[in-house]
Amino acid sequence: MRNATTVLPALALTLNALIWGTSWWPFRRLQALGLHPLWATVVVYLVAVAVIGILRPRAFAQVLRTPALWVLVLASGATNAAFNWAVVIGDVVRVVLLFYLMPLWTVLLARVLLDEPLTRAAGLRVALALCGAAIVLWPAGAGPATGWDALPLPRALPDWLGVVGGFSFALNNVMLRREARQPDAGRALAMFIGGALVAGTLACTLAATSQLPWPPAAAPAWVGVALALALLFLLSNLALQFGAARLPANVTSVVMLAEVVFASASSLLWGDGRLTLPLLAGGSLIVLAAVRAATRPAAGH
């Protein structure tokens, strides 16, 4: 029984990581069917909001009367809009690695929002994440350069979206820790509302300025994929809550890193990713920073 109480939650978290790590594929299929990833995010999360609203109608009142959950709405919405868009238009491995710069942002946000101290261990995690990001972002094949061109900074839209998504996800996680006493249904609803609201606002703004197309008329092909993806995201949320409630937080964080493996492996196997030496070296440092953050002692940082 002891093994079952550990294995089942770990499998649930692995399932969550699998769904998120391979979510780029259905989003790209929806893009091929004419539905931009921002519109796809809106449709998927509206379905999830409707399901939660039917099963837990009181969650809406909880979100409305809790201002802290509004921050969660914005953080989760920015996370999903940025990540889903980035993995459709960019290199999946590169985007996921930049997204997992979370330890860097978490250290800074936890200091501001949770009043956690800045320690040498935290500084080491920041240094590892920054070094890994510098290697990943170093201009490929660049000759002598000066000024901004010589700096390892995000240059393309997918890079910026990956970084913004990672920062937003760090804020999302810090707010979840700060609002841990709130019921699960309210927090889940806030995150799904954010996914629809932020992506919808951004999509409408860009479509109104002719920078992306309006959504196509409903068709069985893309509607079916979107509904299936919505159900998978609901399943992943249930799996996350089941696993995280039954395992220590540090174990949960380590298992969640399987998303990097699933995203990288699926993109390489399905021909939509490239594994270069800089990605491998920089990614190793970023993952090491995340592992150190996940396995730090509970009493210190």
Rosetta silent file (secondary structure, phi, psi, omega in degrees, C-alpha in Angstrom):
SEQUENCE: MRNATTVLPALALTLNALIWGTSWWPFRRLQALGLHPLWATVVVYLVAVAVIGILRPRAFAQVLRTPALWVLVLASGATNAAFNWAVVIGDVVRVVLLFYLMPLWTVLLARVLLDEPLTRAAGLRVALALCGAAIVLWPAGAGPATGWDALPLPRALPDWLGVVGGFSFALNNVMLRREARQPDAGRALAMFIGGALVAGTLACTLAATSQLPWPPAAAPAWVGVALALALLFLLSNLALQFGAARLPANVTSVVMLAEVVFASASSLLWGDGRLTLPLLAGGSLIVLAAVRAATRPAAGH
SCORE:     score description
SCORE:     0.000 S_00000001
   1 L     0.000  -37.262 -179.507    0.000    0.000    0.000 S_00000001
   2 H   -61.052  -42.043  178.663    2.868    2.365    0.788 S_00000001
   3 H   -64.935  -38.964 -179.395    4.250    1.956   -2.731 S_00000001
   4 H   -63.634  -38.900 -178.301    0.776    2.504   -4.228 S_00000001
   5 H   -69.737  -17.569  177.520    0.330    5.753   -2.285 S_00000001
   6 H   -98.205  -41.741 -174.819    3.578    7.019   -3.796 S_00000001
   7 H   -68.444  -44.562 -176.806    3.478    5.520   -7.280 S_00000001
   8 H   -61.927  -47.115  175.534   -0.046    6.600   -8.214 S_00000001
   9 H   -61.380  -37.717  179.108    0.509   10.320   -7.422 S_00000001
  10 H   -65.641  -39.495  176.878    3.848   10.199   -9.261 S_00000001
  11 H   -65.522  -36.708  178.536    2.142    8.644  -12.288 S_00000001
  12 H   -63.849  -43.371  178.395   -0.538   11.355  -12.151 S_00000001
  13 H   -66.714  -35.993  177.023    2.116   14.078  -12.195 S_00000001
  14 H   -65.243  -38.893  176.222    3.904   12.315  -15.033 S_00000001
  15 H   -61.768  -42.956  177.283    0.651   12.255  -16.992 S_00000001
  16 H   -59.034  -44.936  179.510    0.292   16.001  -16.424 S_00000001
  17 H   -65.578  -36.831  178.743    3.842   16.543  -17.693 S_00000001
  18 H   -64.207  -44.981 -178.963    3.173   14.310  -20.711 S_00000001
  19 H   -63.140  -46.107 -179.505    0.053   16.245  -21.708 S_00000001
  20 H   -70.761  -37.216 -177.958    1.777   19.614  -21.409 S_00000001
  21 H   -68.524  -24.431  179.425    5.024   18.424  -22.952 S_00000001
  22 L  -109.185    6.323 -177.107    3.265   17.182  -26.080 S_00000001
  23 L   -65.536  -19.339  179.767    0.546   19.880  -26.265 S_00000001
  24 H   -60.261  -33.023 -175.483    2.516   21.672  -28.987 S_00000001
  25 H   -65.655  -52.644  177.530    1.448   18.988  -31.481 S_00000001
  26 H   -64.228  -31.723  176.912   -2.363   19.500  -31.306 S_00000001
  27 H   -65.494  -36.213  176.445   -1.841   23.277  -31.239 S_00000001
  28 H   -71.026  -33.230  176.409    0.139   22.989  -34.467 S_00000001
  29 H   -66.464  -39.527  177.148   -2.576   20.808  -35.979 S_00000001
  30 H   -64.773  -38.754  176.129   -5.139   23.468  -35.095 S_00000001
  31 H   -60.958  -41.260  179.344   -2.907   26.094  -36.700 S_00000001
  32 H   -65.889  -25.903  178.752   -2.803   23.952  -39.865 S_00000001
  33 L   -88.759    5.692  174.687   -6.606   23.833  -39.800 S_00000001
  34 L    99.812    3.151 -178.676   -6.751   27.633  -39.754 S_00000001
  35 L  -105.351  110.407  179.612   -7.094   28.296  -36.017 S_00000001
  36 L   -58.773  147.141 -177.796   -4.323   30.517  -34.639 S_00000001
  37 H   -57.356  -29.691  176.664   -2.866   29.259  -31.300 S_00000001
  38 H   -67.633  -44.951  176.322   -4.276   32.286  -29.460 S_00000001
  39 H   -65.171  -37.473  177.895   -7.803   31.536  -30.691 S_00000001
  40 H   -61.846  -40.237  177.673   -7.217   27.844  -29.963 S_00000001
  41 H   -62.116  -42.091  178.461   -6.262   28.763  -26.389 S_00000001
  42 H   -59.626  -49.966 -177.465   -9.467   30.773  -26.038 S_00000001
  43 H   -61.914  -47.827 -177.139  -11.655   27.897  -27.265 S_00000001
  44 H   -60.598  -44.579 -175.285   -9.895   25.249  -25.163 S_00000001
  45 H   -79.035  -27.014  173.337  -10.039   27.261  -21.954 S_00000001
  46 H   -65.317  -38.886  176.278  -13.624   28.423  -22.427 S_00000001
  47 H   -61.967  -43.738  179.381  -14.642   24.767  -22.602 S_00000001
  48 H   -63.882  -41.511  177.554  -12.692   24.101  -19.391 S_00000001
  49 H   -60.925  -42.729  179.988  -14.317   27.107  -17.676 S_00000001
  50 H   -62.110  -42.742 -179.357  -17.764   25.834  -18.693 S_00000001
  51 H   -64.249  -47.192  179.446  -17.069   22.359  -17.284 S_00000001
  52 H   -63.420  -39.043  179.423  -15.782   23.721  -13.956 S_00000001
  53 H   -62.173  -36.525  178.946  -18.715   26.150  -13.811 S_00000001
  54 H   -71.046  -41.836 -176.069  -21.190   23.291  -14.195 S_00000001
  55 H   -81.367  -32.840 -177.477  -19.467   21.084  -11.612 S_00000001
  56 L  -134.874   69.335 -174.711  -18.452   23.831   -9.148 S_00000001
  57 L   -61.320  -27.027 -179.417  -20.704   26.864   -9.731 S_00000001
  58 H   -70.054  -14.825 -178.690  -19.670   28.503   -6.442 S_00000001
  59 H   -63.900  -30.461  178.946  -16.124   28.852   -7.744 S_00000001
  60 H   -61.754  -45.221  179.067  -17.168   31.897   -9.813 S_00000001
  61 H   -63.294  -37.414  179.026  -18.191   33.820   -6.683 S_00000001
  62 H   -62.522  -43.857  179.435  -14.918   32.856   -5.023 S_00000001
  63 H   -64.512  -42.850 -176.707  -12.888   34.264   -7.909 S_00000001
  64 H   -65.415  -34.779 -175.489  -14.941   37.480   -8.024 S_00000001
  65 L   -95.214    5.040 -178.396  -14.595   38.199   -4.296 S_00000001
  66 L  -121.210   95.842 -177.091  -10.872   37.348   -4.010 S_00000001
  67 H   -57.071  -32.193 -179.858   -8.646   40.055   -5.568 S_00000001
  68 H   -61.559  -31.809  178.786   -5.523   37.910   -5.143 S_00000001
  69 H   -71.096  -19.994  176.504   -7.030   35.396   -7.573 S_00000001
  70 H   -67.164  -35.684  175.059   -7.267   38.168  -10.166 S_00000001
  71 H   -63.449  -39.201  177.614   -3.470   38.263  -10.206 S_00000001
  72 H   -63.471  -37.366  176.403   -3.596   34.500  -10.765 S_00000001
  73 H   -57.960  -48.023 -178.154   -5.974   35.092  -13.679 S_00000001
  74 H   -69.266  -42.664 -178.111   -3.461   37.423  -15.352 S_00000001
  75 H   -65.654  -46.941  179.501   -0.392   35.297  -14.548 S_00000001
  76 H   -65.964  -39.151  179.446   -1.943   32.046  -15.740 S_00000001
  77 H   -63.135  -44.735  178.403   -3.406   33.746  -18.800 S_00000001
  78 H   -64.747  -38.035  178.338   -0.067   35.229  -19.834 S_00000001
  79 H   -58.446  -51.901 -174.555    1.622   31.865  -19.227 S_00000001
  80 H   -71.201  -41.534  179.292   -0.729   29.952  -21.496 S_00000001
  81 H   -61.773  -45.863 -177.693   -1.015   32.583  -24.217 S_00000001
  82 H   -68.206  -47.755 -175.634    2.776   32.966  -24.460 S_00000001
  83 H   -65.972  -47.979 -176.907    3.667   29.262  -24.209 S_00000001
  84 H   -63.205  -37.783  177.895    0.990   27.975  -26.600 S_00000001
  85 H   -69.319  -43.494 -175.702    1.866   30.594  -29.204 S_00000001
  86 H   -63.513  -43.744 -175.855    5.616   30.055  -28.838 S_00000001
  87 H   -72.406  -14.311  176.485    5.602   26.261  -29.296 S_00000001
  88 H   -83.555  -39.534 -174.153    3.585   26.631  -32.498 S_00000001
  89 H  -101.365   -9.642 -176.213    5.842   29.179  -34.223 S_00000001
  90 L  -119.324  179.827  174.331    9.227   28.375  -32.646 S_00000001
  91 L   -72.188  122.281 -171.716   11.618   25.508  -32.020 S_00000001
  92 H   -60.636  -45.619 -177.566    9.925   23.449  -29.296 S_00000001
  93 H   -61.390  -47.589 -179.019   13.118   22.461  -27.447 S_00000001
  94 H   -62.068  -44.362 -179.718   14.446   26.025  -27.368 S_00000001
  95 H   -62.717  -45.968 -177.606   11.093   27.476  -26.250 S_00000001
  96 H   -64.217  -39.125  178.939   10.632   24.929  -23.450 S_00000001
  97 H   -65.524  -42.492  177.236   14.151   25.527  -22.135 S_00000001
  98 H   -66.218  -34.818  176.664   13.634   29.297  -22.059 S_00000001
  99 H   -62.043  -37.825 -177.404   10.273   28.710  -20.385 S_00000001
 100 L   -85.022   25.713  164.592   12.034   26.720  -17.654 S_00000001
 101 L   -77.569   13.265 -177.311   14.085   29.733  -16.573 S_00000001
 102 H   -50.558  -39.164 -179.452   11.498   29.776  -13.780 S_00000001
 103 H   -56.511  -36.200  177.848   14.079   29.376  -10.940 S_00000001
 104 H   -61.835  -52.512 -177.660   15.544   32.762  -11.880 S_00000001
 105 H   -69.200  -35.246 -178.240   12.176   34.526  -11.783 S_00000001
 106 H   -63.559  -41.056  178.287   10.925   32.559   -8.769 S_00000001
 107 H   -58.041  -45.741 -177.468   13.843   33.710   -6.606 S_00000001
 108 H   -70.412  -44.576 -178.360   13.113   37.350   -7.427 S_00000001
 109 H   -69.312  -37.065  178.732    9.320   37.112   -7.158 S_00000001
 110 H   -65.765  -32.226  176.899    9.427   35.101   -3.927 S_00000001
 111 H   -66.021  -40.350 -176.582   11.608   37.820   -2.403 S_00000001
 112 H   -79.176  -45.776 -171.038    9.072   40.516   -3.305 S_00000001
 113 H   -93.574  -28.425 -177.969    5.777   38.662   -2.776 S_00000001
 114 L  -113.011   -1.445 -179.965    6.641   36.069   -0.095 S_00000001
 115 L    58.960   33.138  176.647    9.457   37.935    1.668 S_00000001
 116 L   -78.252  142.631 -176.874   11.787   34.963    1.203 S_00000001
 117 L   -72.346  152.294  172.475   15.469   35.746    1.834 S_00000001
 118 L   -91.320  113.384 -176.072   18.071   35.928   -0.920 S_00000001
 119 L  -113.429  175.196  177.934   20.703   33.348    0.017 S_00000001
 120 H   -64.723  -37.431  178.010   23.863   31.987   -1.546 S_00000001
 121 H   -63.323  -41.911  177.615   21.981   28.872   -2.660 S_00000001
 122 H   -64.476  -39.821  177.849   19.368   31.058   -4.344 S_00000001
 123 H   -62.256  -37.380  178.369   22.154   33.079   -5.964 S_00000001
 124 H   -64.978  -41.236  178.429   23.697   29.886   -7.323 S_00000001
 125 H   -62.520  -41.685  177.915   20.377   28.870   -8.898 S_00000001
 126 H   -62.632  -43.923 -179.313   20.092   32.285  -10.511 S_00000001
 127 H   -63.396  -42.031  178.549   23.670   32.058  -11.824 S_00000001
 128 H   -62.294  -45.094 -179.152   23.070   28.583  -13.286 S_00000001
 129 H   -64.339  -41.844 -179.496   19.858   29.711  -14.991 S_00000001
 130 H   -66.535  -41.718  178.361   21.490   32.855  -16.399 S_00000001
 131 H   -63.978  -42.718  178.188   24.511   30.936  -17.715 S_00000001
 132 H   -62.482  -42.173  178.767   22.225   28.362  -19.325 S_00000001
 133 H   -64.361  -39.386 -179.846   20.107   31.090  -20.919 S_00000001
 134 H   -62.299  -40.095  179.555   23.216   32.860  -22.226 S_00000001
 135 H   -68.051  -43.955 -179.762   24.407   29.661  -23.931 S_00000001
 136 H   -63.047  -39.857 -173.881   20.980   28.939  -25.438 S_00000001
 137 H   -90.318   -3.624 -177.937   20.565   32.513  -26.665 S_00000001
 138 L   -60.057  129.907 -177.197   24.116   33.057  -27.918 S_00000001
 139 L   -54.426  124.005 -177.556   23.904   34.147  -31.577 S_00000001
 140 L   -72.256  130.817  175.410   24.541   31.081  -33.733 S_00000001
 141 L    61.892   23.663 -176.610   27.456   31.352  -36.133 S_00000001
 142 L   -79.690  138.080  173.762   27.948   34.996  -35.305 S_00000001
 143 L   -85.737 -161.166  177.451   31.180   36.663  -36.238 S_00000001
 144 L   -57.351  129.837 -178.709   32.640   39.691  -34.466 S_00000001
 145 L  -137.758  158.060  179.380   29.768   41.813  -33.210 S_00000001
 146 L  -131.681  162.982  176.824   29.346   44.940  -31.148 S_00000001
 147 H    66.117 -145.208 -176.885   26.591   46.495  -29.084 S_00000001
 148 H   -63.815  -27.753 -178.269   23.336   44.646  -28.625 S_00000001
 149 H   -65.706  -21.352 -178.382   24.201   42.182  -31.396 S_00000001
 150 H   -88.455   -6.309 -175.703   26.991   40.758  -29.239 S_00000001
 151 L   -95.640  142.928  177.922   24.710   40.035  -26.265 S_00000001
 152 L   -79.528   80.061 -178.389   22.857   36.717  -25.726 S_00000001
 153 L  -118.244  156.377  173.305   19.355   38.205  -25.708 S_00000001
 154 L   -58.345  134.005 -177.039   16.022   36.982  -27.101 S_00000001
 155 L  -120.082  -30.562 -178.558   15.862   38.094  -30.739 S_00000001
 156 L  -107.885  160.656 -178.356   12.861   36.357  -32.271 S_00000001
 157 H   -56.488  -44.262  179.607    9.226   36.349  -31.143 S_00000001
 158 H   -59.322  -37.131  177.783    9.274   32.689  -29.966 S_00000001
 159 H   -62.034  -48.320 -179.690   12.255   33.446  -27.687 S_00000001
 160 H   -62.420  -40.975  179.000   10.496   36.424  -26.106 S_00000001
 161 H   -64.174  -39.482  177.556    7.293   34.429  -25.695 S_00000001
 162 H   -62.420  -43.444  179.599    9.198   31.595  -24.006 S_00000001
 163 H   -66.653  -46.881  179.514   10.853   34.007  -21.552 S_00000001
 164 H   -62.339  -41.026  178.089    7.603   35.890  -20.842 S_00000001
 165 H   -62.022  -41.598  178.884    5.758   32.590  -20.401 S_00000001
 166 H   -65.440  -41.439  177.146    8.359   31.361  -17.909 S_00000001
 167 H   -62.290  -44.535 -178.905    8.207   34.607  -15.913 S_00000001
 168 H   -65.217  -36.763  179.037    4.409   34.457  -15.853 S_00000001
 169 H   -68.090  -36.779  175.549    4.491   30.805  -14.779 S_00000001
 170 H   -62.605  -43.816  176.710    6.851   31.678  -11.930 S_00000001
 171 H   -62.713  -40.310  177.189    4.417   34.408  -10.837 S_00000001
 172 H   -57.838  -46.827 -177.482    1.581   31.889  -11.180 S_00000001
 173 H   -69.258  -38.544  177.877    3.366   29.405   -8.899 S_00000001
 174 H   -64.502  -40.688  178.312    4.306   32.036   -6.317 S_00000001
 175 H   -67.659  -35.061  176.509    0.679   33.229   -6.186 S_00000001
 176 H   -63.487  -38.978  177.343   -0.516   29.621   -5.807 S_00000001
 177 H   -66.821  -40.297 -178.328    1.785   29.265   -2.797 S_00000001
 178 H   -70.200  -30.675 -178.288    0.571   32.549   -1.326 S_00000001
 179 L  -108.228   34.581 -175.803   -3.085   31.602   -1.849 S_00000001
 180 L   -62.642  -22.241 -178.000   -2.719   27.945   -0.840 S_00000001
 181 L   -80.341  -11.507  178.841   -5.685   28.222    1.538 S_00000001
 182 L   -71.572  144.995  178.280   -8.093   29.006   -1.284 S_00000001
 183 L   -57.817  147.936 -177.814  -10.245   26.053   -2.458 S_00000001
 184 H   -59.007  -39.577 -176.224   -8.857   24.117   -5.424 S_00000001
 185 H   -62.315  -40.551  179.872  -11.910   24.793   -7.609 S_00000001
 186 H   -66.514  -42.718  179.350  -11.504   28.562   -7.292 S_00000001
 187 H   -66.657  -42.232  178.955   -7.813   28.498   -8.094 S_00000001
 188 H   -63.486  -42.499 -179.844   -8.330   26.160  -11.065 S_00000001
 189 H   -63.496  -41.482  178.909  -11.172   28.320  -12.380 S_00000001
 190 H   -59.282  -40.933 -178.889   -9.030   31.464  -12.064 S_00000001
 191 H   -68.426  -39.842  179.736   -6.279   29.831  -14.121 S_00000001
 192 H   -72.079  -38.470  174.977   -8.656   28.664  -16.860 S_00000001
 193 H   -59.705  -42.565  178.815  -10.437   32.028  -16.971 S_00000001
 194 H   -59.720  -41.843  179.332   -7.023   33.659  -17.368 S_00000001
 195 H   -58.976  -41.192 -179.865   -6.161   31.396  -20.274 S_00000001
 196 H   -76.476  -40.702 -173.642   -9.298   32.462  -22.137 S_00000001
 197 H   -69.772  -50.239 -177.175   -9.259   36.135  -21.083 S_00000001
 198 H   -68.481  -46.792  178.696   -5.636   37.047  -21.798 S_00000001
 199 H   -62.269  -39.687  179.886   -5.392   35.036  -25.017 S_00000001
 200 H   -66.393  -41.874  178.578   -8.748   36.409  -26.151 S_00000001
 201 H   -63.543  -45.086  179.781   -7.798   40.023  -25.440 S_00000001
 202 H   -66.050  -41.847 -179.406   -4.479   39.642  -27.248 S_00000001
 203 H   -64.538  -42.992  179.399   -6.054   37.807  -30.185 S_00000001
 204 H   -64.279  -40.491  179.981   -8.797   40.425  -30.613 S_00000001
 205 H   -63.528  -45.729 -178.955   -6.259   43.250  -30.466 S_00000001
 206 H   -71.008  -37.065  179.111   -3.993   41.646  -33.071 S_00000001
 207 H   -68.060  -37.178 -179.748   -6.887   40.604  -35.309 S_00000001
 208 H   -66.112  -24.903  178.036   -8.367   44.111  -35.197 S_00000001
 209 L  -101.593   15.411  176.559   -5.042   45.459  -36.488 S_00000001
 210 L    61.458   29.529  177.826   -4.830   42.713  -39.153 S_00000001
 211 L   -95.696  -11.179  169.171   -1.788   41.075  -37.538 S_00000001
 212 L  -153.966  155.749 -175.521   -3.494   37.703  -37.256 S_00000001
 213 L   -75.692  153.208  171.210   -6.685   36.260  -38.804 S_00000001
 214 L   -69.696  158.205 -177.412  -10.026   36.078  -37.067 S_00000001
 215 L   -63.678  145.587  179.113  -11.083   32.516  -36.187 S_00000001
 216 L   -73.278  167.522  175.435  -12.575   30.486  -39.034 S_00000001
 217 L   -61.323  148.410 -178.664  -16.151   29.267  -39.080 S_00000001
 218 L   -57.813  132.086  178.718  -16.766   26.233  -36.890 S_00000001
 219 L  -138.114  144.890 -176.405  -15.806   23.028  -38.655 S_00000001
 220 H   -53.490  -36.589 -175.329  -15.868   19.451  -37.337 S_00000001
 221 H   -61.513  -57.590 -175.297  -12.125   18.997  -37.862 S_00000001
 222 H   -78.125  -29.714  177.015  -10.811   21.816  -35.667 S_00000001
 223 H   -63.801  -41.291  179.041  -13.717   21.781  -33.217 S_00000001
 224 H   -63.074  -43.833  178.321  -13.080   18.104  -32.524 S_00000001
 225 H   -63.991  -42.619 -178.727   -9.372   18.662  -31.893 S_00000001
 226 H   -64.285  -42.408  178.898  -10.091   21.667  -29.650 S_00000001
 227 H   -64.637  -42.314  178.520  -12.648   19.748  -27.564 S_00000001
 228 H   -62.434  -41.261  179.365  -10.274   16.811  -27.168 S_00000001
 229 H   -65.864  -38.919  177.622   -7.479   19.178  -26.101 S_00000001
 230 H   -61.088  -43.432  178.894   -9.790   20.877  -23.575 S_00000001
 231 H   -64.904  -38.240  178.227  -10.621   17.505  -22.010 S_00000001
 232 H   -65.231  -39.749  179.112   -6.930   16.607  -21.876 S_00000001
 233 H   -67.912  -36.665  174.171   -6.114   19.883  -20.105 S_00000001
 234 H   -63.291  -42.116  177.515   -8.895   19.252  -17.586 S_00000001
 235 H   -62.283  -42.126 -179.859   -7.489   15.769  -17.029 S_00000001
 236 H   -64.441  -36.609  178.426   -3.994   17.206  -16.575 S_00000001
 237 H   -66.417  -42.496  176.898   -5.312   19.684  -14.004 S_00000001
 238 H   -62.923  -41.763  179.689   -7.023   16.899  -12.049 S_00000001
 239 H   -63.663  -40.980  179.104   -3.851   14.804  -12.254 S_00000001
 240 H   -62.522  -46.552 -179.116   -1.752   17.722  -11.003 S_00000001
 241 H   -65.288  -39.460  178.615   -4.053   18.351   -8.032 S_00000001
 242 H   -62.916  -47.863 -177.160   -4.185   14.618   -7.195 S_00000001
 243 H   -71.299  -44.853 -176.304   -0.422   14.187   -7.342 S_00000001
 244 H   -66.065  -27.752 -179.817    0.609   17.468   -5.724 S_00000001
 245 L   -77.441  -13.372 -173.916   -1.732   16.884   -2.768 S_00000001
 246 L  -118.753   -0.608  178.642   -0.138   13.505   -1.990 S_00000001
 247 L  -127.215  152.930  174.933    3.573   14.088   -2.569 S_00000001
 248 L   -58.600  150.753 -176.035    6.075   16.506   -1.013 S_00000001
 249 H   -59.457  -37.299 -178.270    6.439   19.755   -2.944 S_00000001
 250 H   -68.623  -35.176  177.159   10.065   19.049   -3.862 S_00000001
 251 H   -67.188  -42.417  177.551    9.149   15.636   -5.321 S_00000001
 252 H   -57.087  -44.949 -177.742    6.322   17.240   -7.279 S_00000001
 253 H   -64.368  -39.786  179.972    8.678   19.834   -8.755 S_00000001
 254 H   -66.895  -44.500  179.986   11.217   17.220   -9.867 S_00000001
 255 H   -62.804  -36.487 -179.726    8.570   15.030  -11.523 S_00000001
 256 H   -62.567  -24.859  178.342    7.165   18.094  -13.303 S_00000001
 257 L   -65.938  -12.260  175.217   10.537   18.555  -15.005 S_00000001
 258 H   -59.345  -20.285  177.906    9.624   15.489  -17.069 S_00000001
 259 H   -58.871  -37.278  178.440    7.792   18.022  -19.264 S_00000001
 260 H   -61.503  -43.655 -179.353   11.165   19.112  -20.637 S_00000001
 261 H   -65.325  -47.217 -178.846   11.950   15.502  -21.581 S_00000001
 262 H   -63.257  -43.012 -179.818    8.541   14.862  -23.159 S_00000001
 263 H   -65.152  -45.051 -178.299    8.603   18.129  -25.122 S_00000001
 264 H   -66.400  -47.867 -177.141   12.153   17.608  -26.359 S_00000001
 265 H   -63.941  -44.287 -177.950   11.721   13.925  -27.225 S_00000001
 266 H   -66.027  -39.601 -179.289    8.382   14.400  -29.002 S_00000001
 267 H   -69.025  -35.284  178.457    9.617   17.356  -31.062 S_00000001
 268 H   -72.067  -41.664 -178.883   12.771   15.491  -32.099 S_00000001
 269 H   -68.096  -35.586 -176.799   10.907   12.276  -32.915 S_00000001
 270 L   -95.562   10.971  171.130    8.212   14.064  -34.892 S_00000001
 271 L    76.201   20.089 -178.349   10.664   16.231  -36.791 S_00000001
 272 L  -115.468   20.211 -179.954    9.756   19.617  -35.309 S_00000001
 273 L  -149.349  160.102  177.803   12.838   20.258  -33.165 S_00000001
 274 L  -130.521  133.383  177.965   16.629   20.427  -33.332 S_00000001
 275 L  -107.623  102.413 -179.990   19.047   19.419  -30.584 S_00000001
 276 L  -101.188  167.056  179.679   22.263   21.406  -30.961 S_00000001
 277 H   -60.692  -45.112  176.836   25.299   21.483  -28.682 S_00000001
 278 H   -60.747  -39.694  177.765   24.431   24.964  -27.270 S_00000001
 279 H   -63.272  -41.369 -179.373   20.867   23.821  -26.559 S_00000001
 280 H   -65.990  -46.045 -178.432   22.165   20.687  -24.834 S_00000001
 281 H   -68.631  -50.897 -179.806   24.767   22.543  -22.756 S_00000001
 282 H   -65.178  -40.525  178.797   22.590   25.515  -21.865 S_00000001
 283 H   -62.146  -36.710  178.283   19.553   23.338  -21.282 S_00000001
 284 H   -61.726  -41.115  178.708   21.515   21.153  -18.861 S_00000001
 285 H   -67.947  -39.817  178.968   22.361   24.211  -16.746 S_00000001
 286 H   -64.303  -45.406  178.998   18.748   25.450  -16.804 S_00000001
 287 H   -65.088  -38.810  177.798   17.421   22.027  -15.777 S_00000001
 288 H   -61.129  -41.521  177.353   20.111   21.767  -13.070 S_00000001
 289 H   -61.756  -40.972  179.542   18.965   25.115  -11.665 S_00000001
 290 H   -66.984  -39.870  178.261   15.367   23.852  -11.645 S_00000001
 291 H   -64.493  -43.266  178.150   16.377   20.591   -9.931 S_00000001
 292 H   -62.152  -38.223  177.797   18.321   22.492   -7.254 S_00000001
 293 H   -65.991  -38.697 -176.522   15.280   24.706   -6.688 S_00000001
 294 H   -74.097  -29.658 -173.986   13.012   21.661   -6.419 S_00000001
 295 L  -103.181   10.646  179.630   15.248   19.707   -4.041 S_00000001
 296 L   -67.241  150.545  178.540   16.229   22.506   -1.649 S_00000001
 297 L   -61.182  147.210 -178.609   15.544   21.800    2.030 S_00000001
 298 L   -64.254  -28.245 -175.303   12.169   23.009    3.256 S_00000001
 299 L   -82.592  -14.781 -176.213   13.736   25.025    6.067 S_00000001
 300 L  -144.308 -178.849 -176.354   16.029   27.057    3.902 S_00000001
 301 L  -134.847    0.000    0.000   16.701   28.358    0.416 S_00000001
